[in-house]
PDB file of N, CA and C and ligand atoms in Angstrom:
ATOM      1  N   MET A   1       0.858  -1.178  -0.006  1.00 96.00           N
ATOM      2  CA  MET A   1       0.049  -0.043   0.087  1.00 96.00           C
ATOM      3  C   MET A   1       0.848   1.206  -0.022  1.00 96.00           C
ATOM      4  N   THR A   2       0.415   2.313  -0.762  1.00 97.00           N
ATOM      5  CA  THR A   2       1.190   3.460  -0.789  1.00 97.00           C
ATOM      6  C   THR A   2       0.304   4.701  -0.497  1.00 97.00           C
ATOM      7  N   THR A   3       0.865   5.850  -0.071  1.00 98.00           N
ATOM      8  CA  THR A   3       0.160   7.019   0.080  1.00 98.00           C
ATOM      9  C   THR A   3       0.630   8.055  -1.006  1.00 98.00           C
ATOM     10  N   ASP A   4       1.436   7.560  -1.955  1.00 97.00           N
ATOM     11  CA  ASP A   4       1.978   8.446  -2.909  1.00 97.00           C
ATOM     12  C   ASP A   4       1.143   8.291  -4.186  1.00 97.00           C
ATOM     13  N   ARG A   5       0.383   9.371  -4.579  1.00 96.00           N
ATOM     14  CA  ARG A   5      -0.440   9.257  -5.748  1.00 96.00           C
ATOM     15  C   ARG A   5       0.381   9.135  -7.009  1.00 96.00           C
ATOM     16  N   ASN A   6       1.589   9.419  -6.983  1.00 97.00           N
ATOM     17  CA  ASN A   6       2.488   9.438  -8.223  1.00 97.00           C
ATOM     18  C   ASN A   6       3.283   8.158  -8.331  1.00 97.00           C
ATOM     19  N   ASP A   7       3.045   7.148  -7.340  1.00 98.00           N
ATOM     20  CA  ASP A   7       3.741   5.822  -7.417  1.00 98.00           C
ATOM     21  C   ASP A   7       3.427   5.100  -8.609  1.00 98.00           C
ATOM     22  N   PRO A   8       4.487   4.771  -9.384  1.00 98.00           N
ATOM     23  CA  PRO A   8       4.186   4.166 -10.837  1.00 98.00           C
ATOM     24  C   PRO A   8       3.518   2.754 -10.660  1.00 98.00           C
ATOM     25  N   LYS A   9       3.659   2.171  -9.440  1.00 97.00           N
ATOM     26  CA  LYS A   9       2.972   0.814  -9.320  1.00 97.00           C
ATOM     27  C   LYS A   9       1.469   0.946  -9.351  1.00 97.00           C
ATOM     28  N   LEU A  10       0.913   2.172  -9.078  1.00 97.00           N
ATOM     29  CA  LEU A  10      -0.486   2.353  -9.161  1.00 97.00           C
ATOM     30  C   LEU A  10      -1.077   2.162 -10.478  1.00 97.00           C
ATOM     31  N   ARG A  11      -0.171   2.464 -11.606  1.00 96.00           N
ATOM     32  CA  ARG A  11      -0.609   2.389 -12.937  1.00 96.00           C
ATOM     33  C   ARG A  11      -0.192   1.083 -13.620  1.00 96.00           C
ATOM     34  N   ARG A  12       0.567   0.215 -12.909  1.00 97.00           N
ATOM     35  CA  ARG A  12       0.944  -1.078 -13.521  1.00 97.00           C
ATOM     36  C   ARG A  12      -0.051  -2.169 -13.102  1.00 97.00           C
ATOM     37  N   ILE A  13      -0.499  -2.928 -14.059  1.00 97.00           N
ATOM     38  CA  ILE A  13      -1.484  -3.934 -13.787  1.00 97.00           C
ATOM     39  C   ILE A  13      -0.822  -5.383 -13.996  1.00 97.00           C
ATOM     40  N   LYS A  14      -1.031  -6.138 -12.909  1.00 97.00           N
ATOM     41  CA  LYS A  14      -0.414  -7.522 -12.896  1.00 97.00           C
ATOM     42  C   LYS A  14      -1.235  -8.489 -13.678  1.00 97.00           C
ATOM     43  N   SER A  15      -0.679  -9.679 -13.849  1.00 96.00           N
ATOM     44  CA  SER A  15      -1.418 -10.590 -14.719  1.00 96.00           C
ATOM     45  C   SER A  15      -2.749 -11.036 -14.191  1.00 96.00           C
ATOM     46  N   ASP A  16      -3.026 -10.903 -12.908  1.00 97.00           N
ATOM     47  CA  ASP A  16      -4.382 -11.188 -12.340  1.00 97.00           C
ATOM     48  C   ASP A  16      -5.287 -10.016 -12.378  1.00 97.00           C
ATOM     49  N   GLY A  17      -4.883  -8.867 -13.021  1.00 97.00           N
ATOM     50  CA  GLY A  17      -5.718  -7.757 -13.235  1.00 97.00           C
ATOM     51  C   GLY A  17      -5.670  -6.743 -12.133  1.00 97.00           C
ATOM     52  N   GLN A  18      -4.969  -7.014 -11.078  1.00 97.00           N
ATOM     53  CA  GLN A  18      -4.842  -5.984  -9.919  1.00 97.00           C
ATOM     54  C   GLN A  18      -3.667  -5.144 -10.258  1.00 97.00           C
ATOM     55  N   GLN A  19      -3.778  -3.934  -9.655  1.00 97.00           N
ATOM     56  CA  GLN A  19      -2.616  -3.068  -9.704  1.00 97.00           C
ATOM     57  C   GLN A  19      -1.422  -3.582  -8.897  1.00 97.00           C
ATOM     58  N   GLU A  20      -0.277  -3.160  -9.229  1.00 97.00           N
ATOM     59  CA  GLU A  20       0.914  -3.610  -8.480  1.00 97.00           C
ATOM     60  C   GLU A  20       0.804  -3.158  -7.004  1.00 97.00           C
ATOM     61  N   ASP A  21       0.162  -1.981  -6.890  1.00 97.00           N
ATOM     62  CA  ASP A  21       0.025  -1.472  -5.479  1.00 97.00           C
ATOM     63  C   ASP A  21      -1.211  -0.581  -5.504  1.00 97.00           C
ATOM     64  N   TYR A  22      -1.838  -0.268  -4.262  1.00 97.00           N
ATOM     65  CA  TYR A  22      -3.002   0.520  -4.169  1.00 97.00           C
ATOM     66  C   TYR A  22      -2.699   1.733  -3.212  1.00 97.00           C
ATOM     67  N   LEU A  23      -3.484   2.833  -3.586  1.00 98.00           N
ATOM     68  CA  LEU A  23      -3.339   4.059  -2.840  1.00 98.00           C
ATOM     69  C   LEU A  23      -4.255   3.983  -1.604  1.00 98.00           C
ATOM     70  N   VAL A  24      -3.681   4.425  -0.451  1.00 98.00           N
ATOM     71  CA  VAL A  24      -4.459   4.479   0.736  1.00 98.00           C
ATOM     72  C   VAL A  24      -4.217   5.816   1.414  1.00 98.00           C
ATOM     73  N   LEU A  25      -5.211   6.246   2.314  1.00 98.00           N
ATOM     74  CA  LEU A  25      -4.907   7.311   3.247  1.00 98.00           C
ATOM     75  C   LEU A  25      -3.805   7.025   4.226  1.00 98.00           C
ATOM     76  N   SER A  26      -3.059   7.965   4.637  1.00 98.00           N
ATOM     77  CA  SER A  26      -1.975   7.749   5.617  1.00 98.00           C
ATOM     78  C   SER A  26      -2.546   7.174   6.957  1.00 98.00           C
ATOM     79  N   ASP A  27      -1.713   6.570   7.644  1.00 98.00           N
ATOM     80  CA  ASP A  27      -2.068   6.099   9.098  1.00 98.00           C
ATOM     81  C   ASP A  27      -2.630   7.296   9.879  1.00 98.00           C
ATOM     82  N   GLU A  28      -1.944   8.432   9.816  1.00 98.00           N
ATOM     83  CA  GLU A  28      -2.502   9.594  10.573  1.00 98.00           C
ATOM     84  C   GLU A  28      -3.782  10.060  10.158  1.00 98.00           C
ATOM     85  N   GLU A  29      -4.111  10.037   8.833  1.00 98.00           N
ATOM     86  CA  GLU A  29      -5.382  10.516   8.343  1.00 98.00           C
ATOM     87  C   GLU A  29      -6.401   9.443   8.744  1.00 98.00           C
ATOM     88  N   ARG A  30      -6.157   8.181   8.669  1.00 98.00           N
ATOM     89  CA  ARG A  30      -7.201   7.218   8.980  1.00 98.00           C
ATOM     90  C   ARG A  30      -7.423   7.236  10.501  1.00 98.00           C
ATOM     91  N   ALA A  31      -6.424   7.646  11.257  1.00 98.00           N
ATOM     92  CA  ALA A  31      -6.579   7.664  12.697  1.00 98.00           C
ATOM     93  C   ALA A  31      -7.576   8.793  13.187  1.00 98.00           C
ATOM     94  N   LYS A  32      -7.873   9.659  12.310  1.00 98.00           N
ATOM     95  CA  LYS A  32      -8.713  10.796  12.686  1.00 98.00           C
ATOM     96  C   LYS A  32     -10.193  10.300  12.911  1.00 98.00           C
ATOM     97  N   GLY A  33     -10.519   9.114  12.427  1.00 97.00           N
ATOM     98  CA  GLY A  33     -11.903   8.573  12.714  1.00 97.00           C
ATOM     99  C   GLY A  33     -12.605   8.190  11.471  1.00 97.00           C
ATOM    100  N   PHE A  34     -13.594   7.396  11.563  1.00 98.00           N
ATOM    101  CA  PHE A  34     -14.302   6.843  10.409  1.00 98.00           C
ATOM    102  C   PHE A  34     -15.739   7.471  10.337  1.00 98.00           C
ATOM    103  N   VAL A  35     -16.180   7.736   9.167  1.00 98.00           N
ATOM    104  CA  VAL A  35     -17.529   8.198   8.910  1.00 98.00           C
ATOM    105  C   VAL A  35     -18.524   7.113   8.499  1.00 98.00           C
ATOM    106  N   ARG A  36     -17.945   5.978   8.175  1.00 97.00           N
ATOM    107  CA  ARG A  36     -18.673   4.818   7.803  1.00 97.00           C
ATOM    108  C   ARG A  36     -18.114   3.590   8.509  1.00 97.00           C
ATOM    109  N   PRO A  37     -18.879   2.531   8.651  1.00 96.00           N
ATOM    110  CA  PRO A  37     -18.392   1.361   9.267  1.00 96.00           C
ATOM    111  C   PRO A  37     -17.230   0.735   8.317  1.00 96.00           C
ATOM    112  N   VAL A  38     -16.220   0.131   9.084  1.00 97.00           N
ATOM    113  CA  VAL A  38     -15.109  -0.511   8.315  1.00 97.00           C
ATOM    114  C   VAL A  38     -15.534  -1.835   7.806  1.00 97.00           C
ATOM    115  N   GLN A  39     -15.728  -1.947   6.471  1.00 97.00           N
ATOM    116  CA  GLN A  39     -16.212  -3.205   5.842  1.00 97.00           C
ATOM    117  C   GLN A  39     -15.167  -3.802   5.049  1.00 97.00           C
ATOM    118  N   HIS A  40     -15.049  -5.035   4.921  1.00 98.00           N
ATOM    119  CA  HIS A  40     -13.951  -5.748   4.176  1.00 98.00           C
ATOM    120  C   HIS A  40     -14.449  -6.435   2.876  1.00 98.00           C
ATOM    121  N   THR A  41     -15.752  -6.609   2.758  1.00 98.00           N
ATOM    122  CA  THR A  41     -16.094  -7.399   1.507  1.00 98.00           C
ATOM    123  C   THR A  41     -17.210  -6.677   0.841  1.00 98.00           C
ATOM    124  N   TYR A  42     -17.116  -6.583  -0.516  1.00 98.00           N
ATOM    125  CA  TYR A  42     -18.207  -5.934  -1.353  1.00 98.00           C
ATOM    126  C   TYR A  42     -18.539  -6.819  -2.436  1.00 98.00           C
ATOM    127  N   THR A  43     -19.704  -6.642  -2.892  1.00 98.00           N
ATOM    128  CA  THR A  43     -20.174  -7.480  -4.052  1.00 98.00           C
ATOM    129  C   THR A  43     -20.288  -6.669  -5.330  1.00 98.00           C
ATOM    130  N   HIS A  44     -19.864  -7.248  -6.429  1.00 98.00           N
ATOM    131  CA  HIS A  44     -20.088  -6.644  -7.778  1.00 98.00           C
ATOM    132  C   HIS A  44     -21.334  -7.026  -8.180  1.00 98.00           C
ATOM    133  N   LEU A  45     -22.191  -5.980  -8.355  1.00 97.00           N
ATOM    134  CA  LEU A  45     -23.629  -6.350  -8.586  1.00 97.00           C
ATOM    135  C   LEU A  45     -23.780  -6.995 -10.052  1.00 97.00           C
ATOM    136  N   ALA A  46     -22.890  -6.665 -10.991  1.00 97.00           N
ATOM    137  CA  ALA A  46     -23.062  -7.220 -12.385  1.00 97.00           C
ATOM    138  C   ALA A  46     -22.820  -8.694 -12.380  1.00 97.00           C
ATOM    139  N   CYS A  47     -21.872  -9.247 -11.558  1.00 98.00           N
ATOM    140  CA  CYS A  47     -21.721 -10.698 -11.506  1.00 98.00           C
ATOM    141  C   CYS A  47     -22.043 -11.489 -10.195  1.00 98.00           C
ATOM    142  N   GLY A  48     -22.314 -10.666  -9.265  1.00 98.00           N
ATOM    143  CA  GLY A  48     -22.758 -11.237  -8.007  1.00 98.00           C
ATOM    144  C   GLY A  48     -21.639 -11.821  -7.082  1.00 98.00           C
ATOM    145  N   THR A  49     -20.309 -11.494  -7.444  1.00 98.00           N
ATOM    146  CA  THR A  49     -19.241 -12.029  -6.766  1.00 98.00           C
ATOM    147  C   THR A  49     -18.733 -11.163  -5.698  1.00 98.00           C
ATOM    148  N   THR A  50     -18.266 -11.671  -4.574  1.00 98.00           N
ATOM    149  CA  THR A  50     -17.802 -10.861  -3.465  1.00 98.00           C
ATOM    150  C   THR A  50     -16.293 -10.865  -3.471  1.00 98.00           C
ATOM    151  N   THR A  51     -15.781  -9.639  -3.282  1.00 98.00           N
ATOM    152  CA  THR A  51     -14.309  -9.451  -3.222  1.00 98.00           C
ATOM    153  C   THR A  51     -14.002  -8.911  -1.877  1.00 98.00           C
ATOM    154  N   ARG A  52     -12.820  -9.373  -1.375  1.00 98.00           N
ATOM    155  CA  ARG A  52     -12.308  -8.966  -0.134  1.00 98.00           C
ATOM    156  C   ARG A  52     -11.308  -7.857  -0.211  1.00 98.00           C
ATOM    157  N   CYS A  53     -11.262  -6.810   0.571  1.00 97.00           N
ATOM    158  CA  CYS A  53     -10.155  -5.863   0.504  1.00 97.00           C
ATOM    159  C   CYS A  53      -9.449  -5.795   1.744  1.00 97.00           C
ATOM    160  N   GLY A  54      -8.325  -5.317   1.739  1.00 96.00           N
ATOM    161  CA  GLY A  54      -7.307  -5.294   2.783  1.00 96.00           C
ATOM    162  C   GLY A  54      -7.762  -4.246   3.931  1.00 96.00           C
ATOM    163  N   GLN A  55      -7.132  -4.411   5.102  1.00 98.00           N
ATOM    164  CA  GLN A  55      -7.469  -3.509   6.270  1.00 98.00           C
ATOM    165  C   GLN A  55      -7.305  -2.020   5.867  1.00 98.00           C
ATOM    166  N   LYS A  56      -6.251  -1.608   5.309  1.00 98.00           N
ATOM    167  CA  LYS A  56      -5.857  -0.172   5.019  1.00 98.00           C
ATOM    168  C   LYS A  56      -6.815   0.364   4.030  1.00 98.00           C
ATOM    169  N   ILE A  57      -7.252  -0.437   3.020  1.00 98.00           N
ATOM    170  CA  ILE A  57      -8.172  -0.090   2.046  1.00 98.00           C
ATOM    171  C   ILE A  57      -9.554   0.125   2.671  1.00 98.00           C
ATOM    172  N   ALA A  58      -9.917  -0.798   3.542  1.00 98.00           N
ATOM    173  CA  ALA A  58     -11.249  -0.809   4.191  1.00 98.00           C
ATOM    174  C   ALA A  58     -11.367   0.511   5.060  1.00 98.00           C
ATOM    175  N   GLU A  59     -10.224   0.701   5.764  1.00 98.00           N
ATOM    176  CA  GLU A  59     -10.244   1.939   6.624  1.00 98.00           C
ATOM    177  C   GLU A  59     -10.261   3.210   5.723  1.00 98.00           C
ATOM    178  N   THR A  60      -9.553   3.173   4.620  1.00 98.00           N
ATOM    179  CA  THR A  60      -9.625   4.469   3.772  1.00 98.00           C
ATOM    180  C   THR A  60     -11.071   4.700   3.220  1.00 98.00           C
ATOM    181  N   TYR A  61     -11.778   3.662   2.855  1.00 98.00           N
ATOM    182  CA  TYR A  61     -13.230   3.836   2.528  1.00 98.00           C
ATOM    183  C   TYR A  61     -14.062   4.318   3.681  1.00 98.00           C
ATOM    184  N   ALA A  62     -13.693   3.855   4.937  1.00 98.00           N
ATOM    185  CA  ALA A  62     -14.485   4.261   6.054  1.00 98.00           C
ATOM    186  C   ALA A  62     -14.243   5.669   6.550  1.00 98.00           C
ATOM    187  N   ARG A  63     -12.930   6.177   6.305  1.00 98.00           N
ATOM    188  CA  ARG A  63     -12.556   7.494   6.508  1.00 98.00           C
ATOM    189  C   ARG A  63     -13.114   8.404   5.570  1.00 98.00           C
ATOM    190  N   GLU A  64     -12.974   8.067   4.221  1.00 98.00           N
ATOM    191  CA  GLU A  64     -13.324   8.947   3.163  1.00 98.00           C
ATOM    192  C   GLU A  64     -14.055   8.114   2.053  1.00 98.00           C
ATOM    193  N   PRO A  65     -15.403   7.967   2.182  1.00 96.00           N
ATOM    194  CA  PRO A  65     -16.100   7.023   1.191  1.00 96.00           C
ATOM    195  C   PRO A  65     -15.907   7.323  -0.233  1.00 96.00           C
ATOM    196  N   ASN A  66     -15.594   8.526  -0.608  1.00 94.00           N
ATOM    197  CA  ASN A  66     -15.454   8.698  -2.020  1.00 94.00           C
ATOM    198  C   ASN A  66     -13.997   8.964  -2.452  1.00 94.00           C
ATOM    199  N   PHE A  67     -13.115   8.335  -1.690  1.00 97.00           N
ATOM    200  CA  PHE A  67     -11.634   8.459  -1.920  1.00 97.00           C
ATOM    201  C   PHE A  67     -11.355   7.772  -3.230  1.00 97.00           C
ATOM    202  N   TYR A  68     -11.995   6.619  -3.543  1.00 97.00           N
ATOM    203  CA  TYR A  68     -11.682   5.850  -4.734  1.00 97.00           C
ATOM    204  C   TYR A  68     -12.750   6.062  -5.817  1.00 97.00           C
ATOM    205  N   GLY A  69     -12.381   6.052  -6.963  1.00 96.00           N
ATOM    206  CA  GLY A  69     -13.395   6.161  -8.157  1.00 96.00           C
ATOM    207  C   GLY A  69     -13.824   4.859  -8.686  1.00 96.00           C
ATOM    208  N   GLY A  70     -13.057   3.798  -8.301  1.00 97.00           N
ATOM    209  CA  GLY A  70     -13.340   2.498  -8.929  1.00 97.00           C
ATOM    210  C   GLY A  70     -12.689   1.424  -7.942  1.00 97.00           C
ATOM    211  N   THR A  71     -13.077   0.132  -8.168  1.00 98.00           N
ATOM    212  CA  THR A  71     -12.460  -0.941  -7.419  1.00 98.00           C
ATOM    213  C   THR A  71     -12.504  -2.170  -8.350  1.00 98.00           C
ATOM    214  N   PHE A  72     -11.755  -3.236  -7.690  1.00 98.00           N
ATOM    215  CA  PHE A  72     -11.543  -4.485  -8.403  1.00 98.00           C
ATOM    216  C   PHE A  72     -12.502  -5.506  -8.163  1.00 98.00           C
ATOM    217  N   CYS A  73     -12.893  -6.345  -9.206  1.00 98.00           N
ATOM    218  CA  CYS A  73     -13.710  -7.511  -8.883  1.00 98.00           C
ATOM    219  C   CYS A  73     -12.838  -8.888  -9.125  1.00 98.00           C
ATOM    220  N   VAL A  74     -12.768  -9.722  -8.163  1.00 98.00           N
ATOM    221  CA  VAL A  74     -11.957 -10.953  -8.413  1.00 98.00           C
ATOM    222  C   VAL A  74     -12.537 -11.834  -9.426  1.00 98.00           C
ATOM    223  N   HIS A  75     -13.774 -11.843  -9.608  1.00 98.00           N
ATOM    224  CA  HIS A  75     -14.318 -12.756 -10.631  1.00 98.00           C
ATOM    225  C   HIS A  75     -14.092 -12.162 -12.065  1.00 98.00           C
ATOM    226  N   CYS A  76     -14.377 -10.874 -12.272  1.00 98.00           N
ATOM    227  CA  CYS A  76     -14.259 -10.300 -13.520  1.00 98.00           C
ATOM    228  C   CYS A  76     -12.726 -10.035 -13.853  1.00 98.00           C
ATOM    229  N   GLY A  77     -11.890 -10.002 -12.784  1.00 98.00           N
ATOM    230  CA  GLY A  77     -10.392  -9.710 -13.125  1.00 98.00           C
ATOM    231  C   GLY A  77     -10.094  -8.354 -13.564  1.00 98.00           C
ATOM    232  N   LYS A  78     -10.940  -7.431 -13.224  1.00 97.00           N
ATOM    233  CA  LYS A  78     -10.683  -6.063 -13.610  1.00 97.00           C
ATOM    234  C   LYS A  78     -11.209  -5.005 -12.708  1.00 97.00           C
ATOM    235  N   HIS A  79     -10.897  -3.752 -12.937  1.00 97.00           N
ATOM    236  CA  HIS A  79     -11.478  -2.645 -12.195  1.00 97.00           C
ATOM    237  C   HIS A  79     -12.761  -2.149 -12.827  1.00 97.00           C
ATOM    238  N   PHE A  80     -13.667  -1.670 -12.038  1.00 97.00           N
ATOM    239  CA  PHE A  80     -14.801  -0.945 -12.668  1.00 97.00           C
ATOM    240  C   PHE A  80     -15.019   0.341 -11.756  1.00 97.00           C
ATOM    241  N   ASN A  81     -15.648   1.335 -12.474  1.00 97.00           N
ATOM    242  CA  ASN A  81     -16.040   2.541 -11.701  1.00 97.00           C
ATOM    243  C   ASN A  81     -17.072   2.225 -10.730  1.00 97.00           C
ATOM    244  N   LEU A  82     -17.002   2.971  -9.511  1.00 97.00           N
ATOM    245  CA  LEU A  82     -17.903   2.663  -8.468  1.00 97.00           C
ATOM    246  C   LEU A  82     -19.314   2.951  -8.847  1.00 97.00           C
ATOM    247  N   ILE A  83     -19.424   3.983  -9.706  1.00 95.00           N
ATOM    248  CA  ILE A  83     -20.773   4.468 -10.270  1.00 95.00           C
ATOM    249  C   ILE A  83     -20.684   4.188 -11.735  1.00 95.00           C
ATOM    250  N   ASP A  84     -21.718   3.393 -12.311  1.00 91.00           N
ATOM    251  CA  ASP A  84     -21.607   3.181 -13.642  1.00 91.00           C
ATOM    252  C   ASP A  84     -22.099   4.403 -14.661  1.00 91.00           C
ATOM    253  N   ASP A  85     -22.056   4.262 -15.837  1.00 89.00           N
ATOM    254  CA  ASP A  85     -22.328   5.412 -16.752  1.00 89.00           C
ATOM    255  C   ASP A  85     -23.727   5.955 -16.567  1.00 89.00           C
ATOM    256  N   SER A  86     -24.692   5.077 -16.105  1.00 91.00           N
ATOM    257  CA  SER A  86     -26.112   5.522 -15.936  1.00 91.00           C
ATOM    258  C   SER A  86     -26.326   5.952 -14.518  1.00 91.00           C
ATOM    259  N   GLY A  87     -25.132   6.148 -13.711  1.00 93.00           N
ATOM    260  CA  GLY A  87     -25.344   6.683 -12.322  1.00 93.00           C
ATOM    261  C   GLY A  87     -25.760   5.715 -11.320  1.00 93.00           C
ATOM    262  N   ILE A  88     -25.623   4.404 -11.617  1.00 96.00           N
ATOM    263  CA  ILE A  88     -26.129   3.335 -10.730  1.00 96.00           C
ATOM    264  C   ILE A  88     -24.730   2.717 -10.103  1.00 96.00           C
ATOM    265  N   PRO A  89     -24.811   2.552  -8.794  1.00 97.00           N
ATOM    266  CA  PRO A  89     -23.627   1.905  -8.165  1.00 97.00           C
ATOM    267  C   PRO A  89     -23.309   0.526  -8.641  1.00 97.00           C
ATOM    268  N   ALA A  90     -21.994   0.255  -8.877  1.00 98.00           N
ATOM    269  CA  ALA A  90     -21.677  -1.091  -9.383  1.00 98.00           C
ATOM    270  C   ALA A  90     -21.303  -2.020  -8.324  1.00 98.00           C
ATOM    271  N   PHE A  91     -21.076  -1.608  -7.060  1.00 98.00           N
ATOM    272  CA  PHE A  91     -20.679  -2.516  -5.976  1.00 98.00           C
ATOM    273  C   PHE A  91     -21.462  -2.124  -4.795  1.00 98.00           C
ATOM    274  N   LYS A  92     -21.739  -3.227  -3.893  1.00 98.00           N
ATOM    275  CA  LYS A  92     -22.347  -2.905  -2.611  1.00 98.00           C
ATOM    276  C   LYS A  92     -21.570  -3.614  -1.487  1.00 98.00           C
ATOM    277  N   TRP A  93     -21.566  -2.990  -0.264  1.00 98.00           N
ATOM    278  CA  TRP A  93     -20.869  -3.596   0.845  1.00 98.00           C
ATOM    279  C   TRP A  93     -21.855  -4.642   1.420  1.00 98.00           C
ATOM    280  N   ASP A  94     -21.368  -5.397   2.257  1.00 95.00           N
ATOM    281  CA  ASP A  94     -22.196  -6.480   2.937  1.00 95.00           C
ATOM    282  C   ASP A  94     -23.506  -5.880   3.622  1.00 95.00           C
ATOM    283  N   ASP A  95     -23.357  -4.646   4.245  1.00 95.00           N
ATOM    284  CA  ASP A  95     -24.587  -4.073   4.850  1.00 95.00           C
ATOM    285  C   ASP A  95     -25.531  -3.346   3.846  1.00 95.00           C
ATOM    286  N   GLY A  96     -25.268  -3.485   2.653  1.00 96.00           N
ATOM    287  CA  GLY A  96     -26.164  -3.068   1.630  1.00 96.00           C
ATOM    288  C   GLY A  96     -25.868  -1.620   1.080  1.00 96.00           C
ATOM    289  N   ARG A  97     -24.995  -0.922   1.725  1.00 96.00           N
ATOM    290  CA  ARG A  97     -24.665   0.397   1.267  1.00 96.00           C
ATOM    291  C   ARG A  97     -23.748   0.300  -0.009  1.00 96.00           C
ATOM    292  N   ALA A  98     -24.037   1.282  -0.923  1.00 97.00           N
ATOM    293  CA  ALA A  98     -23.199   1.287  -2.084  1.00 97.00           C
ATOM    294  C   ALA A  98     -21.746   1.544  -1.716  1.00 97.00           C
ATOM    295  N   VAL A  99     -20.793   1.044  -2.401  1.00 98.00           N
ATOM    296  CA  VAL A  99     -19.409   1.325  -2.241  1.00 98.00           C
ATOM    297  C   VAL A  99     -19.230   2.772  -2.884  1.00 98.00           C
ATOM    298  N   GLY A 100     -18.601   3.621  -2.075  1.00 94.00           N
ATOM    299  CA  GLY A 100     -18.334   4.970  -2.600  1.00 94.00           C
ATOM    300  C   GLY A 100     -19.418   6.009  -2.110  1.00 94.00           C
ATOM    301  N   GLU A 101     -20.435   5.553  -1.432  1.00 90.00           N
ATOM    302  CA  GLU A 101     -21.529   6.331  -0.985  1.00 90.00           C
ATOM    303  C   GLU A 101     -21.230   6.918   0.396  1.00 90.00           C
TER     304      GLU A 101
HETATM  305 ZN1   ZN B   1     -17.516  -9.043 -11.315  1.00 85.32          ZN
END
């Protein structure tokens, strides 16, 4: 995990479709508190598959829900925008809240 938006690993995609590294908020920023529950699994509504994210990413979403514009689906093997072209959420957390909301 990196807090550097210019880290070239963020733009390199591995053979499994994931980025070489992911951007997260710093430990100090995440320690300021969460505005959403920390959740670790979300479902891609298009395929119905659940993907698990790491602790720092889960906390980054909880601190700043619209920090990310898109996320990865393990079944589809690629990233999708959190909100699709028609304005509909593409992913939901286990509690039913849209990812990015
Ligand atoms: Zn999918």
